[in-house]
Amino acid sequence: MTPDPLSLRALNRAALHRQLLLDRAALTARAAVGHLGGLQAQAPLAPYVGLWTRLAGFRPAELKDLITERAVLRAHLMRDTVHLVDAADYLRFRPLYQPLLARHLAGNFGKNLIGVDLAELAAVAGALLGETALTRVELGARLAPRWPDHDPASLAYAASHLLPLVQVPPRGLWGEPNHRAAFFLASAWLAGRDPSASPDPPLGSGPTPMPQSTAVEQLVLRYLAAYGPASVADIQAWSGLSRLREVTERLGRRLRIFTGQDGAELLDRPDAPRPDPDVPAPPRFLPEYDNLLLSYAERSRVIPHRRPVPLPPGHGGCGGTLLVDGLWQADWKISPGVLEIEPFTPLGPADRDAIAAEGERLLGFAAPAIAVRDVRFVPVRSG
């Protein structure tokens, strides 16, 4: 049977629907984090804007409580970048990433660790981080007396790649000062807690440990549920894992095959929603590092130009990218009381009105104490 073709617009609308960006979803924050397979959290406050733009009635306190109650975690996972993920997902999928973390460690700091017994380093660091949260600088200072001839920063970096660690609050709490990242041993952070205890757990979140072969299959299916239809290269771009063609072949009839406009093979879950390509897409403000823009090898379904996705430093929550008709067509940033829109292409009156209305709602969320709010459009910039 010849696979059904999908237009670029059909792929766009499918992605928007699964990313909860066509209509704000009536989901809890925890259910949304699980459905999305986690949210990028390099900028620690970005997930708050990411959930606000996707969920009906989202309030920052909901996510703050999930973080402090240890139901969701901030940790290095997909692509060895910091993600906010459901605690059960972290326990399930973290073992898949140890080989990737080991390669990153060897490639970036291997020369600085010659002569260090990495198993001993992991044991010493694990004992420290099972008792108290430490920044990398603090951890390096604690490890340095044991290995005085080695760079403390390299020792700390090694520990963070050898051990399953989480970044603990108060970092990542809305309304709090910008605290430095402090790490804690995941097993100690979750001791005595049941990460699967949720009124609406994501797919496969039972407490029974699963084999890695099953876990990677679940990871692929979770990606397709939140991003599909997609190619194997897309799945690998999101996850940072390789050799996933073997996994998709193993899944066999659990996947449906489509073709993109270039004839490339695209995979999907058979029962996944694929909306009408003509369904309207409202403007949506995405935060820094949003995975919608970063999680495809071929990004043309959401990026109609060649601009690189901006990856600014900072705490997040006050800037990002703007979707117009489902495509990245502008950037945004907030200064006191002002939301500035920087479009790449001329916007019609209807789009500007819709963006301004959504922008006022964003200001009400991000800057509720500011009485006078202003949405401004700067002249179209090129390049």
Short mmCIF file of N, CA and C in Angstrom, two decimals, residues 203-264:
data_model
loop_
_atom_site.label_atom_id
_atom_site.label_comp_id
_atom_site.label_asym_id
_atom_site.label_seq_id
_atom_site.Cartn_x
_atom_site.Cartn_y
_atom_site.Cartn_z
N LEU A 203 1.34 8.32 29.71
CA LEU A 203 1.42 6.96 29.18
C LEU A 203 2.57 6.18 29.80
N GLY A 204 2.29 4.97 30.26
CA GLY A 204 3.33 4.07 30.73
C GLY A 204 3.98 4.49 32.02
N SER A 205 3.24 5.18 32.90
CA SER A 205 3.89 5.72 34.10
C SER A 205 3.73 4.83 35.32
N GLY A 206 3.48 3.54 35.12
CA GLY A 206 3.38 2.63 36.25
C GLY A 206 4.70 2.47 36.96
N PRO A 207 4.69 1.98 38.20
CA PRO A 207 5.90 1.90 39.01
C PRO A 207 6.83 0.77 38.63
N THR A 208 6.38 -0.20 37.81
CA THR A 208 7.22 -1.35 37.48
C THR A 208 8.36 -0.94 36.57
N PRO A 209 9.62 -1.20 36.95
CA PRO A 209 10.74 -0.87 36.06
C PRO A 209 10.59 -1.60 34.72
N MET A 210 10.96 -0.92 33.64
CA MET A 210 10.85 -1.55 32.34
C MET A 210 12.22 -1.73 31.72
N PRO A 211 12.39 -2.78 30.91
CA PRO A 211 13.66 -2.99 30.23
C PRO A 211 13.98 -1.80 29.33
N GLN A 212 15.28 -1.58 29.07
CA GLN A 212 15.66 -0.44 28.24
C GLN A 212 15.08 -0.54 26.85
N SER A 213 14.95 -1.75 26.30
CA SER A 213 14.38 -1.89 24.97
C SER A 213 12.93 -1.41 24.96
N THR A 214 12.20 -1.68 26.01
CA THR A 214 10.83 -1.19 26.11
C THR A 214 10.80 0.30 26.37
N ALA A 215 11.72 0.79 27.20
CA ALA A 215 11.76 2.22 27.51
C ALA A 215 12.01 3.05 26.26
N VAL A 216 12.93 2.62 25.40
CA VAL A 216 13.21 3.41 24.20
C VAL A 216 12.04 3.35 23.23
N GLU A 217 11.32 2.24 23.19
CA GLU A 217 10.12 2.19 22.37
C GLU A 217 9.08 3.18 22.90
N GLN A 218 8.92 3.22 24.22
CA GLN A 218 7.98 4.16 24.81
C GLN A 218 8.40 5.61 24.52
N LEU A 219 9.70 5.86 24.54
CA LEU A 219 10.19 7.21 24.26
C LEU A 219 9.82 7.62 22.84
N VAL A 220 10.00 6.72 21.89
CA VAL A 220 9.65 7.00 20.50
C VAL A 220 8.15 7.27 20.37
N LEU A 221 7.33 6.44 21.00
CA LEU A 221 5.88 6.62 20.92
C LEU A 221 5.45 7.93 21.58
N ARG A 222 6.10 8.29 22.66
CA ARG A 222 5.76 9.53 23.34
C ARG A 222 6.13 10.73 22.46
N TYR A 223 7.25 10.64 21.78
CA TYR A 223 7.62 11.73 20.86
C TYR A 223 6.58 11.89 19.77
N LEU A 224 6.18 10.79 19.15
CA LEU A 224 5.22 10.87 18.07
C LEU A 224 3.88 11.41 18.57
N ALA A 225 3.48 11.06 19.79
CA ALA A 225 2.23 11.57 20.34
C ALA A 225 2.26 13.08 20.50
N ALA A 226 3.44 13.66 20.72
CA ALA A 226 3.56 15.09 20.98
C ALA A 226 4.08 15.89 19.79
N TYR A 227 4.69 15.22 18.79
CA TYR A 227 5.33 15.94 17.69
C TYR A 227 5.00 15.38 16.29
N GLY A 228 4.47 14.17 16.22
CA GLY A 228 4.32 13.51 14.94
C GLY A 228 3.29 14.14 14.03
N PRO A 229 3.23 13.65 12.79
CA PRO A 229 4.09 12.64 12.17
C PRO A 229 5.52 13.17 11.99
N ALA A 230 6.48 12.25 12.03
CA ALA A 230 7.87 12.68 12.01
C ALA A 230 8.76 11.56 11.46
N SER A 231 9.94 11.96 11.05
CA SER A 231 10.92 11.00 10.54
C SER A 231 11.77 10.45 11.68
N VAL A 232 12.51 9.40 11.39
CA VAL A 232 13.46 8.88 12.38
C VAL A 232 14.48 9.95 12.73
N ALA A 233 14.91 10.71 11.73
CA ALA A 233 15.88 11.79 11.99
C ALA A 233 15.29 12.83 12.94
N ASP A 234 13.99 13.11 12.81
CA ASP A 234 13.35 14.05 13.73
C ASP A 234 13.38 13.52 15.16
N ILE A 235 13.05 12.25 15.32
CA ILE A 235 13.03 11.66 16.67
C ILE A 235 14.42 11.73 17.28
N GLN A 236 15.43 11.46 16.47
CA GLN A 236 16.81 11.51 16.97
C GLN A 236 17.23 12.94 17.29
N ALA A 237 16.75 13.91 16.50
CA ALA A 237 17.08 15.31 16.79
C ALA A 237 16.52 15.75 18.12
N TRP A 238 15.29 15.32 18.43
CA TRP A 238 14.67 15.68 19.71
C TRP A 238 15.35 14.98 20.88
N SER A 239 15.57 13.70 20.73
CA SER A 239 16.05 12.91 21.87
C SER A 239 17.55 13.02 22.09
N GLY A 240 18.30 13.17 21.01
CA GLY A 240 19.75 13.09 21.10
C GLY A 240 20.27 11.68 21.03
N LEU A 241 19.39 10.70 20.90
CA LEU A 241 19.78 9.30 20.79
C LEU A 241 19.98 8.92 19.33
N SER A 242 20.71 7.86 19.10
CA SER A 242 20.98 7.39 17.74
C SER A 242 20.45 5.97 17.56
N ARG A 243 20.53 5.48 16.35
CA ARG A 243 20.13 4.12 15.98
C ARG A 243 18.65 3.85 16.31
N LEU A 244 17.83 4.86 16.12
CA LEU A 244 16.41 4.68 16.42
C LEU A 244 15.64 4.05 15.27
N ARG A 245 16.28 3.93 14.10
CA ARG A 245 15.64 3.18 13.02
C ARG A 245 15.38 1.74 13.45
N GLU A 246 16.31 1.18 14.20
CA GLU A 246 16.11 -0.17 14.71
C GLU A 246 14.87 -0.26 15.60
N VAL A 247 14.63 0.81 16.35
CA VAL A 247 13.49 0.83 17.27
C VAL A 247 12.18 0.95 16.48
N THR A 248 12.14 1.85 15.50
CA THR A 248 10.91 2.01 14.73
C THR A 248 10.59 0.75 13.92
N GLU A 249 11.61 0.07 13.45
CA GLU A 249 11.36 -1.18 12.73
C GLU A 249 10.81 -2.24 13.68
N ARG A 250 11.28 -2.21 14.90
CA ARG A 250 10.78 -3.16 15.90
C ARG A 250 9.32 -2.88 16.25
N LEU A 251 8.94 -1.61 16.22
CA LEU A 251 7.57 -1.25 16.53
C LEU A 251 6.60 -1.68 15.43
N GLY A 252 7.10 -1.76 14.21
CA GLY A 252 6.34 -2.33 13.11
C GLY A 252 4.95 -1.76 12.96
N ARG A 253 3.93 -2.61 13.11
CA ARG A 253 2.56 -2.22 12.86
C ARG A 253 1.98 -1.29 13.93
N ARG A 254 2.74 -1.01 14.96
CA ARG A 254 2.28 -0.04 15.94
C ARG A 254 2.45 1.39 15.40
N LEU A 255 3.06 1.50 14.22
CA LEU A 255 3.26 2.80 13.58
C LEU A 255 2.57 2.82 12.22
N ARG A 256 2.15 3.99 11.81
CA ARG A 256 1.60 4.20 10.47
C ARG A 256 2.58 5.04 9.68
N ILE A 257 2.72 4.74 8.40
CA ILE A 257 3.69 5.42 7.55
C ILE A 257 2.98 6.43 6.66
N PHE A 258 3.54 7.63 6.57
CA PHE A 258 3.11 8.67 5.65
C PHE A 258 4.33 9.11 4.84
N THR A 259 4.10 9.99 3.90
CA THR A 259 5.21 10.64 3.20
C THR A 259 5.04 12.14 3.28
N GLY A 260 6.16 12.85 3.38
CA GLY A 260 6.13 14.30 3.36
C GLY A 260 6.12 14.81 1.94
N GLN A 261 6.12 16.13 1.80
CA GLN A 261 6.04 16.71 0.46
C GLN A 261 7.30 16.44 -0.36
N ASP A 262 8.41 16.10 0.32
CA ASP A 262 9.64 15.75 -0.40
C ASP A 262 9.77 14.25 -0.61
N GLY A 263 8.74 13.50 -0.27
CA GLY A 263 8.77 12.04 -0.43
C GLY A 263 9.39 11.29 0.71
N ALA A 264 9.87 12.01 1.73
CA ALA A 264 10.52 11.35 2.87
C ALA A 264 9.49 10.58 3.69
#
